[in-house]
XYZ file of C-alpha atoms in Angstrom:
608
model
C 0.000 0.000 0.000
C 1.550 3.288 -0.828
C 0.657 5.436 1.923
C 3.313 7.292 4.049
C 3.030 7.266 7.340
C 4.149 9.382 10.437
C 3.434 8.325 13.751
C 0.621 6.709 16.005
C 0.178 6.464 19.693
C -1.670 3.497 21.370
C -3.128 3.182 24.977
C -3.637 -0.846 25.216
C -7.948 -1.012 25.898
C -8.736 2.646 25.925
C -8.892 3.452 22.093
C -6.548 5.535 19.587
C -5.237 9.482 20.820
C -4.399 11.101 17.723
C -3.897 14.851 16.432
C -5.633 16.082 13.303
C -2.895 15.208 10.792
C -0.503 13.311 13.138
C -0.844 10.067 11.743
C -2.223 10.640 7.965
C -0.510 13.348 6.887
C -3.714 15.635 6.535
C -4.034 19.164 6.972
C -7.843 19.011 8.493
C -7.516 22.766 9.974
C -6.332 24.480 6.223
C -9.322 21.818 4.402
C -11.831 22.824 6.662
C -10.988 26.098 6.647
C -11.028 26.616 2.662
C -14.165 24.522 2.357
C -15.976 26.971 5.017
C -14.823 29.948 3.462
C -16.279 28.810 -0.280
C -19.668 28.212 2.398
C -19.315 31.500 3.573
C -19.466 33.527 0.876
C -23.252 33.985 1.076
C -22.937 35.604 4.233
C -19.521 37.828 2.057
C -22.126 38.688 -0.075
C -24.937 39.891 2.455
C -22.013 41.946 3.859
C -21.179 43.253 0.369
C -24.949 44.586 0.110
C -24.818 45.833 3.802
C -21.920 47.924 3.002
C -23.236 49.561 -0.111
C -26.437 50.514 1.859
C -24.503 52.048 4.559
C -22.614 54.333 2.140
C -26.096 55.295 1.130
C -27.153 55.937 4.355
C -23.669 57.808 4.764
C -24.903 60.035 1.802
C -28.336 60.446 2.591
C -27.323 61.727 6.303
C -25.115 64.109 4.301
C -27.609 65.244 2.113
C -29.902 65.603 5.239
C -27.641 67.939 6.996
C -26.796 70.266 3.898
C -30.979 70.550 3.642
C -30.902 71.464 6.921
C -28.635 74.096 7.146
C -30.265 75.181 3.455
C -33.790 75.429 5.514
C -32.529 78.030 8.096
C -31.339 80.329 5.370
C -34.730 79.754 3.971
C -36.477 79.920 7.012
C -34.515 83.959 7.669
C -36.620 85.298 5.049
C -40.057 83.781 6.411
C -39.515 86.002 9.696
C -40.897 88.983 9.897
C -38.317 90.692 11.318
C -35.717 89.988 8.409
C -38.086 92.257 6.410
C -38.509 95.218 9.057
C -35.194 95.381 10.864
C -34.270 98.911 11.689
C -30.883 100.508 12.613
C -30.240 103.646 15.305
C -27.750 106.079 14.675
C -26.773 108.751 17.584
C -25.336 112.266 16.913
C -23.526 112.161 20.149
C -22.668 108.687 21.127
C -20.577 110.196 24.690
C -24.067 110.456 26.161
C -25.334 107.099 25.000
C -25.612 104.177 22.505
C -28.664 102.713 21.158
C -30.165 100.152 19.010
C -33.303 99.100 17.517
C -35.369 95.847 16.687
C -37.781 95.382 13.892
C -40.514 97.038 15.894
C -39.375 100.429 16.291
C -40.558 102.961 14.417
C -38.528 105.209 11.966
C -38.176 108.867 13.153
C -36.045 111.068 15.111
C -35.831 111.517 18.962
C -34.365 114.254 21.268
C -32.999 112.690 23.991
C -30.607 113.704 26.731
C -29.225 112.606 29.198
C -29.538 114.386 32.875
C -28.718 111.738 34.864
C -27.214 108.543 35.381
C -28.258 105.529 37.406
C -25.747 104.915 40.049
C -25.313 101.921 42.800
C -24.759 102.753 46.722
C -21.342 102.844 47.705
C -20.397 102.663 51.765
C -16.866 102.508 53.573
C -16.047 101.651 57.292
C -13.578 103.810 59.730
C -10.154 103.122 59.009
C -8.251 100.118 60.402
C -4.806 99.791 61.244
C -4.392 96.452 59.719
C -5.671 93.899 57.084
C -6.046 91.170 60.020
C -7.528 93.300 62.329
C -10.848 91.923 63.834
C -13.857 93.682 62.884
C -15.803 91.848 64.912
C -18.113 88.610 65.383
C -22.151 87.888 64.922
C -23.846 88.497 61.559
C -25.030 91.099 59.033
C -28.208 90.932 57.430
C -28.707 93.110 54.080
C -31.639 95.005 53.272
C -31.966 96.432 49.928
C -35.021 99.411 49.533
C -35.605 103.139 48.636
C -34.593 105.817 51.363
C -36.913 109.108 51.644
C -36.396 111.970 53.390
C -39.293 114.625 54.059
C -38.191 117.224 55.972
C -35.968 116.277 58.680
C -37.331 112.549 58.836
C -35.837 109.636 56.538
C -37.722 106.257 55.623
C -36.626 102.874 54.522
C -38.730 101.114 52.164
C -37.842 97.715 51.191
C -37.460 96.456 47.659
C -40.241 93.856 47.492
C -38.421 91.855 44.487
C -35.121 91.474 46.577
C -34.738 89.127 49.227
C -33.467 89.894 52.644
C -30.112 88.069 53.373
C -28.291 87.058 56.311
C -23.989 86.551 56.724
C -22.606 84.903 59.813
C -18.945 85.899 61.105
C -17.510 83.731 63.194
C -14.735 84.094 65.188
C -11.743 83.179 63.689
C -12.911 84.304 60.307
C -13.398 88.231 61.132
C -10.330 89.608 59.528
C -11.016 92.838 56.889
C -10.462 90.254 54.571
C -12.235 87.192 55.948
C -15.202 89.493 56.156
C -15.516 90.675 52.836
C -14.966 87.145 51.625
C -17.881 85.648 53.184
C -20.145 88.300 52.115
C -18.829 87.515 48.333
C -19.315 83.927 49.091
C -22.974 84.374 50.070
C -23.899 86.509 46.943
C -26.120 88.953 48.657
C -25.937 91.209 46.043
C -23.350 93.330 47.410
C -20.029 93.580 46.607
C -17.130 93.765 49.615
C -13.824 94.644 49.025
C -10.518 95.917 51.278
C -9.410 99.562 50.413
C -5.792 100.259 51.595
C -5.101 103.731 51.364
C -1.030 103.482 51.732
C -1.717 103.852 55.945
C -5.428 102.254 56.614
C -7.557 99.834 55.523
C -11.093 100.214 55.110
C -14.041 97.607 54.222
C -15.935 98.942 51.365
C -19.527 97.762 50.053
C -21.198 98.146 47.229
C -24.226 97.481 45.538
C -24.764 94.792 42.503
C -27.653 97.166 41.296
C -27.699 100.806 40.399
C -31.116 102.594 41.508
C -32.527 104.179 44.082
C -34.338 100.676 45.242
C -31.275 99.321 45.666
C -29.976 101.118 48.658
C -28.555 98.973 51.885
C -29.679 99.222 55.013
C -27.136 96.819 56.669
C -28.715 95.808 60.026
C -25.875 93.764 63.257
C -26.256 91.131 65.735
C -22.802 92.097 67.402
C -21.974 89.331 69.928
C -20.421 91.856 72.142
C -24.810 92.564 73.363
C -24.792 96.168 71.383
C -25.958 96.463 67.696
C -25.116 100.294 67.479
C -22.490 101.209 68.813
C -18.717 101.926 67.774
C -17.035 98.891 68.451
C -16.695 95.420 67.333
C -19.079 94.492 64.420
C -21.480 97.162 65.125
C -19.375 99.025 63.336
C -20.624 97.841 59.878
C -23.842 98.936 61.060
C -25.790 101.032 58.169
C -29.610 102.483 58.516
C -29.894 105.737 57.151
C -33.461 106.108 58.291
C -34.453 108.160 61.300
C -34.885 106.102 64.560
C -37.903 106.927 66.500
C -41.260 105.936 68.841
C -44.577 105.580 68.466
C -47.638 105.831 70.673
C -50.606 103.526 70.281
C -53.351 106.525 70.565
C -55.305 107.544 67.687
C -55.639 111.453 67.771
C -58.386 110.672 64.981
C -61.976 112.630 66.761
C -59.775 113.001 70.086
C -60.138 115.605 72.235
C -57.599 115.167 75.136
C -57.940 117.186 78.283
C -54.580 117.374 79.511
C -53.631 119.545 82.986
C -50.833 119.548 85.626
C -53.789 118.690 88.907
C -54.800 115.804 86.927
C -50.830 114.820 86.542
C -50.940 113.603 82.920
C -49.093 116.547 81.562
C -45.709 115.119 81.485
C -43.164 112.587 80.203
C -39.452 111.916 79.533
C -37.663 111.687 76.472
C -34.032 110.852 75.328
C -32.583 111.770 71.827
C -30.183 109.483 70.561
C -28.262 108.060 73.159
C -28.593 111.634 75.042
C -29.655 112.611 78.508
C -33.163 112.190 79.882
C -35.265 115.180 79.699
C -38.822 115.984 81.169
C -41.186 117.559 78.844
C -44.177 119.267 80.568
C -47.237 120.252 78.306
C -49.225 123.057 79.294
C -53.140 122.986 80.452
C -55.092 122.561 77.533
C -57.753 120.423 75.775
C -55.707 118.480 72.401
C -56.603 117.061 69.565
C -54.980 116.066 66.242
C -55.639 119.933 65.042
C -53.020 121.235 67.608
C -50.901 118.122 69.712
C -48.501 118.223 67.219
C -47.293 122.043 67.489
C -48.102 121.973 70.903
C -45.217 119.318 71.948
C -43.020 120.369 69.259
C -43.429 123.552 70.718
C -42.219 122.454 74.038
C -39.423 120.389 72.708
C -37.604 123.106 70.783
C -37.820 125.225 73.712
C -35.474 122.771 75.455
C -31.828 124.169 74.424
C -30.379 120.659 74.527
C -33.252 119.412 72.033
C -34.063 122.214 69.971
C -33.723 121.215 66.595
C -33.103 117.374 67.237
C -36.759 115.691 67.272
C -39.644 115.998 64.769
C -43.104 115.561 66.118
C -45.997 113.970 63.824
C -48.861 112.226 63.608
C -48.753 108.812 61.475
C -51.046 107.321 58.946
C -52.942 106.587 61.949
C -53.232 109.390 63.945
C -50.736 108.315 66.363
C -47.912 110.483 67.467
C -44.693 109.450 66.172
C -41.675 111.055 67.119
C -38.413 111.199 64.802
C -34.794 111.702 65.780
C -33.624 114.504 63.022
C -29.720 113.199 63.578
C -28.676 112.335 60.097
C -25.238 110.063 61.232
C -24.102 108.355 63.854
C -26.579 106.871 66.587
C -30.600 107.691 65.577
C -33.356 107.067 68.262
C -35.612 108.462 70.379
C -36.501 107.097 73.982
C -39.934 107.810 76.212
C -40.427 107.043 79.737
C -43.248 108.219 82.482
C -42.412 110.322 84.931
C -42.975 109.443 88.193
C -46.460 110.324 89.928
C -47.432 111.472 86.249
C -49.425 109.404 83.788
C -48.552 112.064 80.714
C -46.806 109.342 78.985
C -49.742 107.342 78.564
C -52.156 109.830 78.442
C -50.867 111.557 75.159
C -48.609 108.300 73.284
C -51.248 105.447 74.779
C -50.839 102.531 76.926
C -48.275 101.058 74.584
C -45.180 102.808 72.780
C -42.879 101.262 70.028
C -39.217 101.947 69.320
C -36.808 101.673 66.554
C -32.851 103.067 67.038
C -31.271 103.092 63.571
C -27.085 103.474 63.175
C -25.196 104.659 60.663
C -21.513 103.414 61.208
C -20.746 103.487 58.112
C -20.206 106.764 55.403
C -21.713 106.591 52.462
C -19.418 107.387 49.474
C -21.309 107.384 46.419
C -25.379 108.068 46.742
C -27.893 105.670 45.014
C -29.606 107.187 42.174
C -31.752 106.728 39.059
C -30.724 107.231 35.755
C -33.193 110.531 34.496
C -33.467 110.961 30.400
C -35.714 113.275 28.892
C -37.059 111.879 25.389
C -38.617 114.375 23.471
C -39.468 117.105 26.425
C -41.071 113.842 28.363
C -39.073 113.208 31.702
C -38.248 109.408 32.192
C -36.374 107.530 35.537
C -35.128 104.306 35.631
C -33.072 102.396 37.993
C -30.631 101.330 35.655
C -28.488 102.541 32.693
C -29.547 100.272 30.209
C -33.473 101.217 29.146
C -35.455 99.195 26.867
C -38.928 100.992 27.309
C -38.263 103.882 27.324
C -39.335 103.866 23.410
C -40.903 101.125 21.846
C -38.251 98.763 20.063
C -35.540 100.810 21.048
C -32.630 99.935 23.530
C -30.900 103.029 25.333
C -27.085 102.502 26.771
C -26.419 105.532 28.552
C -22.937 106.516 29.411
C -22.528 109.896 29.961
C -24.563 112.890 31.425
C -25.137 116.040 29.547
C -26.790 119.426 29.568
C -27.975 119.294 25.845
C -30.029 116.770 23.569
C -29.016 114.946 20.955
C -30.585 113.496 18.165
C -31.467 109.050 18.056
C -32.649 108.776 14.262
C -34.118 105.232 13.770
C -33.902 104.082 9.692
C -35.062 101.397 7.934
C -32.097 98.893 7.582
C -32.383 96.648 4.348
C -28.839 94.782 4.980
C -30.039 91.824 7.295
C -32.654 91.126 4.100
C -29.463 91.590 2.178
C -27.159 89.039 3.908
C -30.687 86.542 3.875
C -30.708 86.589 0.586
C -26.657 85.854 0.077
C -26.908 83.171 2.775
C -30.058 81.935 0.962
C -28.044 81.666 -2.318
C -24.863 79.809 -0.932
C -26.902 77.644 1.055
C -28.548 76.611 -1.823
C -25.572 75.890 -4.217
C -23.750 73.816 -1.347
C -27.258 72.190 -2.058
C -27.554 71.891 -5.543
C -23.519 70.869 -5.704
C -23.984 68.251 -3.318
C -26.972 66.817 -5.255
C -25.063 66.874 -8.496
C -22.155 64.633 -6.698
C -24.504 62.006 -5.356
C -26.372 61.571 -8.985
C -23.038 61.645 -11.062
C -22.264 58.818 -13.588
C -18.551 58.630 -15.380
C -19.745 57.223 -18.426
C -15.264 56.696 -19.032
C -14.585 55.537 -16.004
C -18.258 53.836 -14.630
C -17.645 55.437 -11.728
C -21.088 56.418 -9.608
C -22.503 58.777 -7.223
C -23.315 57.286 -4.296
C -27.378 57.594 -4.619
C -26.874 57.608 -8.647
C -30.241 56.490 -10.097
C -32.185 57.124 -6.498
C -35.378 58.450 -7.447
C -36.156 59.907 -4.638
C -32.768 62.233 -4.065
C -33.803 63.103 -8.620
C -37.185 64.137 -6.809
C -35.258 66.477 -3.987
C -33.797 67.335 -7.152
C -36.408 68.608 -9.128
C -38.593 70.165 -6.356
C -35.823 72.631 -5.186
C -35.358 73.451 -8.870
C -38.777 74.086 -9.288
C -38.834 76.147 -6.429
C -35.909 78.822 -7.802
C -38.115 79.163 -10.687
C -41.543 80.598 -8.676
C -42.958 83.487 -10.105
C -45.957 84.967 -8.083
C -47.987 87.358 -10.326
C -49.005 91.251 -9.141
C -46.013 91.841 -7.220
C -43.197 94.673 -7.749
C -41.022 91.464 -6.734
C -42.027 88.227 -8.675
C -39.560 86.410 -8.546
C -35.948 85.635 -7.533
C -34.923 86.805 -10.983
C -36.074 90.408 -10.345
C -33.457 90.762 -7.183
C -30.845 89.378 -9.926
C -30.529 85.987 -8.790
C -30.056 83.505 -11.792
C -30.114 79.575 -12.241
C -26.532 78.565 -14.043
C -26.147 76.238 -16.357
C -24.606 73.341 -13.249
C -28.191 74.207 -11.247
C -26.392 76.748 -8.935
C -27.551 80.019 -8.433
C -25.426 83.128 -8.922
C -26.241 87.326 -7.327
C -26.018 90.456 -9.519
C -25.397 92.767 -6.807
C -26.147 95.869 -8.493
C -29.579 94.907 -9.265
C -30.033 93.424 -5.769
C -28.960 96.798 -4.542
C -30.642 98.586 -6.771
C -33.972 96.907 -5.164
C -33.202 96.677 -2.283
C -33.000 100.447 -2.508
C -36.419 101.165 -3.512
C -38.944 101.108 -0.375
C -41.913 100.740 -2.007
C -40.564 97.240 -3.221
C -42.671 94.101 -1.525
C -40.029 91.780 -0.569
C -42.216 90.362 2.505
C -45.315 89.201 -0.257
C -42.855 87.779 -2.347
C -40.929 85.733 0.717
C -43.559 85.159 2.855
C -46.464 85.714 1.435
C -50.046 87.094 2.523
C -53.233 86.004 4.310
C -54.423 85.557 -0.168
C -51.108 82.543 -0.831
C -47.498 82.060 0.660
C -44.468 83.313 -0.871
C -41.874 81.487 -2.176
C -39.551 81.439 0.837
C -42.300 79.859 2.841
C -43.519 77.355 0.242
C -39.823 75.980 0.083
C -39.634 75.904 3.630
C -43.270 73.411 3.580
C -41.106 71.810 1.421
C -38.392 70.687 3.232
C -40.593 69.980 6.138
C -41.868 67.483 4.073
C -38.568 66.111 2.630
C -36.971 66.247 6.614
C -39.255 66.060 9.294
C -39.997 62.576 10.339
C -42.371 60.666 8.186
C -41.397 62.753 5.089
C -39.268 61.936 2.040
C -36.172 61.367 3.001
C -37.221 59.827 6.462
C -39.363 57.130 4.978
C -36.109 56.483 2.274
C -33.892 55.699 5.070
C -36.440 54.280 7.205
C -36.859 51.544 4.749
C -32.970 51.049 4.243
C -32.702 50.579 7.863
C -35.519 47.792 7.773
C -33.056 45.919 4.905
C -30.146 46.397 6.986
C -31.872 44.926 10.080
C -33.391 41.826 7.799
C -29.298 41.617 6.249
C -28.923 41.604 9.662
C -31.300 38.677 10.619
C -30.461 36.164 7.526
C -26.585 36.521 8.840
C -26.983 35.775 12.330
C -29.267 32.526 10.611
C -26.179 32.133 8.409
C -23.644 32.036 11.192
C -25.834 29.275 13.155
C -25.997 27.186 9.814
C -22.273 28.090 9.357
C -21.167 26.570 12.885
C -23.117 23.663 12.594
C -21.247 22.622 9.272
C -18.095 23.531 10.046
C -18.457 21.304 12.607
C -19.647 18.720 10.733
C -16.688 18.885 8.378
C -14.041 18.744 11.126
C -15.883 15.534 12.615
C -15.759 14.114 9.177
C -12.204 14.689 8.502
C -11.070 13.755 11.671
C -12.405 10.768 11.512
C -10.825 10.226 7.802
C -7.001 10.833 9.708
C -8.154 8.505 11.965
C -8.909 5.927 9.537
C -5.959 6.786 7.440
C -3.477 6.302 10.682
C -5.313 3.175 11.397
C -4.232 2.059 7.338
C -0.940 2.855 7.712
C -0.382 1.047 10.851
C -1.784 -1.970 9.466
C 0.458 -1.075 6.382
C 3.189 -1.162 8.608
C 2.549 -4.011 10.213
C 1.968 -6.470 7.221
C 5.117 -4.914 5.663
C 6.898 -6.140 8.478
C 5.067 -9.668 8.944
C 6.032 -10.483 5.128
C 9.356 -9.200 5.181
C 9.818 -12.117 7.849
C 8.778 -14.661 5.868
C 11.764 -17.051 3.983
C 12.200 -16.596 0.654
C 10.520 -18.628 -2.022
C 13.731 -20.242 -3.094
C 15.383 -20.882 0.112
C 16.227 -24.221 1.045
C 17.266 -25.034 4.726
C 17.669 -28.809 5.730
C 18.037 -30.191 9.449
């Protein structure tokens, strides 16, 4: 038998061990794996077809993105705005800046400038060092509107600001550690460290100009007093008068007051000051005369005279005002002894309020004051945008004469709409070209040559650069000198586009976006790339359905790959076997080779 053989391995009762090849010579791995890849080329072939639908996909997802970027150019001249936009022009542009939306109207203005908005500025007394301690417990900042009538200041709170509260705790009360945490917190006031070249000084101020947005800075000092002028009382700020307030309504009163009946009398202290009894004289009061009558007496005190403003509140109650206007602000009342005065004239309750001002106030709030057209106009900021309709006002400088805000028509936003419109287009239109090319030379394709449905994009954005809408000054793209080429691109003759663009009377809105009668051509085009884009339109349901063959490629190669397993398998059993059955041949080749080359010869002859 002429079969070569290699080696074999035997294991006496338990069967043959052999490797693929070992004993026949075979090459079972390189046969199985030729005959599986001549099986395999089905699932080449699916792959193939996967491949060229992906680069279609790739191409469609191209075009998708250039139609989309086409669609917001197209989609500038269907706003209104595009059509109407307006530009402002200043004579003096020191006292301010302005600009204008589509809105405004054209025209002239007079405007000046009296006065601008500023934001509260405060500064503390002067310390020797930046680690000096300023003091522990918190600060809570009020922002509102001061108002002083006559000798008497109010604090109104801004009702659109929140009050906010910053703890100091020892350890962290340095100039530096203070102004840090008030930063940190964001209260809407900014804190820095002023070093003059010999002191340091904390310095707020506020994140808003206006007159709303004035501080009252209010202390819980953990030294037990919130006005004085030590420790953290000293950032103390309340610009409004401290006083007290009786609980009697003067309203239909008549009050009979006299010294035998000892209610004539009662003490007062004025900011901090000495106590001082106030007699009234005999009378019979009411709200008609109270009020002169214990001013009266007050004044005539030399220590008081000037300090204290009587009134009567919204109420009809007496309310008493500390005229001080820094420092320590507050008035104190208390009975005098054997005399019920005190009660008599404020009521059996009376209500307190001490104000400090610790801190000096470097620059004052203030609103910004403009006069537009001989009509006066405040604002708490700098930066007015209703002050005229459309029309944004940045004021920078203050100034004793108007100037003149002229507000045009401004055609070059339309301009660079219809430019962006135009490239948009031909990246378009060039794009569409590439992806329906054929090289008749070469073969060469496009990669959606022959796809009706990008030859339909095609011809509906074609069609659409050809619209003409009858009765119009502007019919059609044509008349603002944009031309089709002879590749499908478009191409601008400025000068006639200028030229329209010129002339007012020209209807550039009813030819872009129509009227309540038809659309224009901008918005048509625009319906029609909804319809190509949005989901469920043209190009959607294209790529939909090349999805849905890529996912049932998908299916028939994962049934392929099963199949494919299950035969390789087979082949490797079969041709294992085979080596074993070749082995086994050769062995017994072997074997009988040996036997008969034992055997005498034919012609030998061997006698006893």
């Amino acid at each position: 038998m002429a079969v070569s053989s290699t080696s074999t391995s035997y294991l006496s009762n338990a069967g043959t061990l052999t490797s693929s090849g070992l004993g026949s010579g075979l090459d079972v791995t390189g046969i199985v794996s030729k005959l599986m890849a001549i099986e395999r080329q089905p699932i080449g072939a699916i792959d193939g077809k996967i491949g060229v639908i992906d680069a279609k996909l790739t191409a469609y997802g191209t075009l998708k993105g250039t139609l989309s970027s086409f669609q917001t150019a197209v989609q500038t001249l269907t706003t209104t705005s595009t059509f109407n936009a307006t530009t402002a022009t200043v004579a003096d542009t020191t006292q301010f800046s302005a600009t204008s939306s589509s809105t405004a109207a054209l025209g002239t203005y007079d405007i000046r400038v009296q006065q601008l908005a500023k934001a509260q500025k405060l500064q503390s007394v002067a310390f020797s060092n930046l680690t000096d301690s300023v003091g522990t417990g918190s600060l809570t900042f009020d922002f509102g509107t001061y108002t002083t009538t006559g000798d008497v200041t109010s604090f109104a709170e801004n009702t659109d600001k929140n009050s906010v509260t910053v703890s100091i705790p020892s350890g962290s009360d340095s100039l530096s550690a203070v102004a840090n945490a008030i930063n940190s917190a964001r209260v809407g006031v900014s804190a820095s460290v002023i070093n003059d070249g010999t002191s340091y000084y904390l310095a707020f101020s506020s994140s808003d100009p206006g007159a709303d947005n004035a501080l009252r800075i209010t202390v819980d000092d953990d030294d037990g007093d919130d006005t004085n002028t030590a420790g953290l009382s000293r950032l103390a700020y309340n610009k409004a008068s401290g006083y007290a307030n009786g609980s009697l309504s003067y309203t239909g009163l008549s009050l009979n007051v006299a010294a035998a009946s000892n209610n004539n009398q009662f003490n007062i202290a004025v900011d901090g000051g000495a106590v001082t009894t106030i007699t009234l004289d005999d009378n019979t009061y009411t709200s008609a005369n109270i009020v002169a009558a214990m001013q009266a007496k007050i004044d005539a005190v030399p220590a008081l005279n000037g300090t204290v403003s009587v009134q009567l509140d919204a109420s009809n109650q007496l309310k008493l005002y500390s005229k001080t206007s820094a420092g320590y602000s507050a008035i104190s009342l208390t009975p005098v002894a054997a005399n019920s005065g005190l009660e008599t004239l404020f009521g059996t309750t009376t209500t307190s309020e001490a104000t400090a001002r610790r801190l000096t106030q470097t620059v004052a709030p203030q609103d910004a004051i403009i006069w537009v057209d001989n009509v006066q106009i405040t604002k708490s900021t700098n930066t007015i945008t209703d002050a005229i309709s459309g029309i944004t006002l940045s004021l920078a400088a203050e100034s004793a004469t108007a100037t003149t805000l002229t507000v045009t028509g401004d055609t070059s936003k339309l301009k660079t709409g219809i430019e962006t419109f135009v490239t948009e287009y031909n990246k378009v239109s060039a794009l569409l070209t590439d992806l329906l090319a054929y090289d008749v030379s070469t073969g060469e394709a496009g990669a959606l040559q022959g796809e009706s449905t990008v030859r339909s994009v095609q011809s509906q954005l074609r069609g659409a650069m050809r619209t003409v809408l009858g009765g119009l000054s502007v019919s059609s793209l044509s008349d603002l000198g944009v031309e089709t080429k002879k590749d499908g691109t478009l191409s601008i003759d400025s000068t006639t586009l200028d030229d329209m663009l010129a002339d007012a009377t020209n209807d550039f809105s009813d030819f872009f976006i129509g009227s309540t009668n038809a659309p224009g051509m901008a918005a048509s085009l625009d319906d029609t790339l909804d319809a190509m884009l949005n989901s469920g339109g043209l190009l959607s349901t294209k790529t939909d359905g090349l999805n849905q063959t890529i996912s049932e490629y998908d299916d028939r190669k994962a049934a392929l790959e099963v199949r494919m397993a299950a035969i390789e398998n087979r082949y490797r059993t079969q041709f294992t076997n085979l080596d074993a059955l070749i082995a086994s041949m050769n062995s017994t080749s072997q074997y009988l080779t040996q036997q008969l080359a034992n055997l005498p010869s034919i012609g030998d002859n061997n006698s006893n």
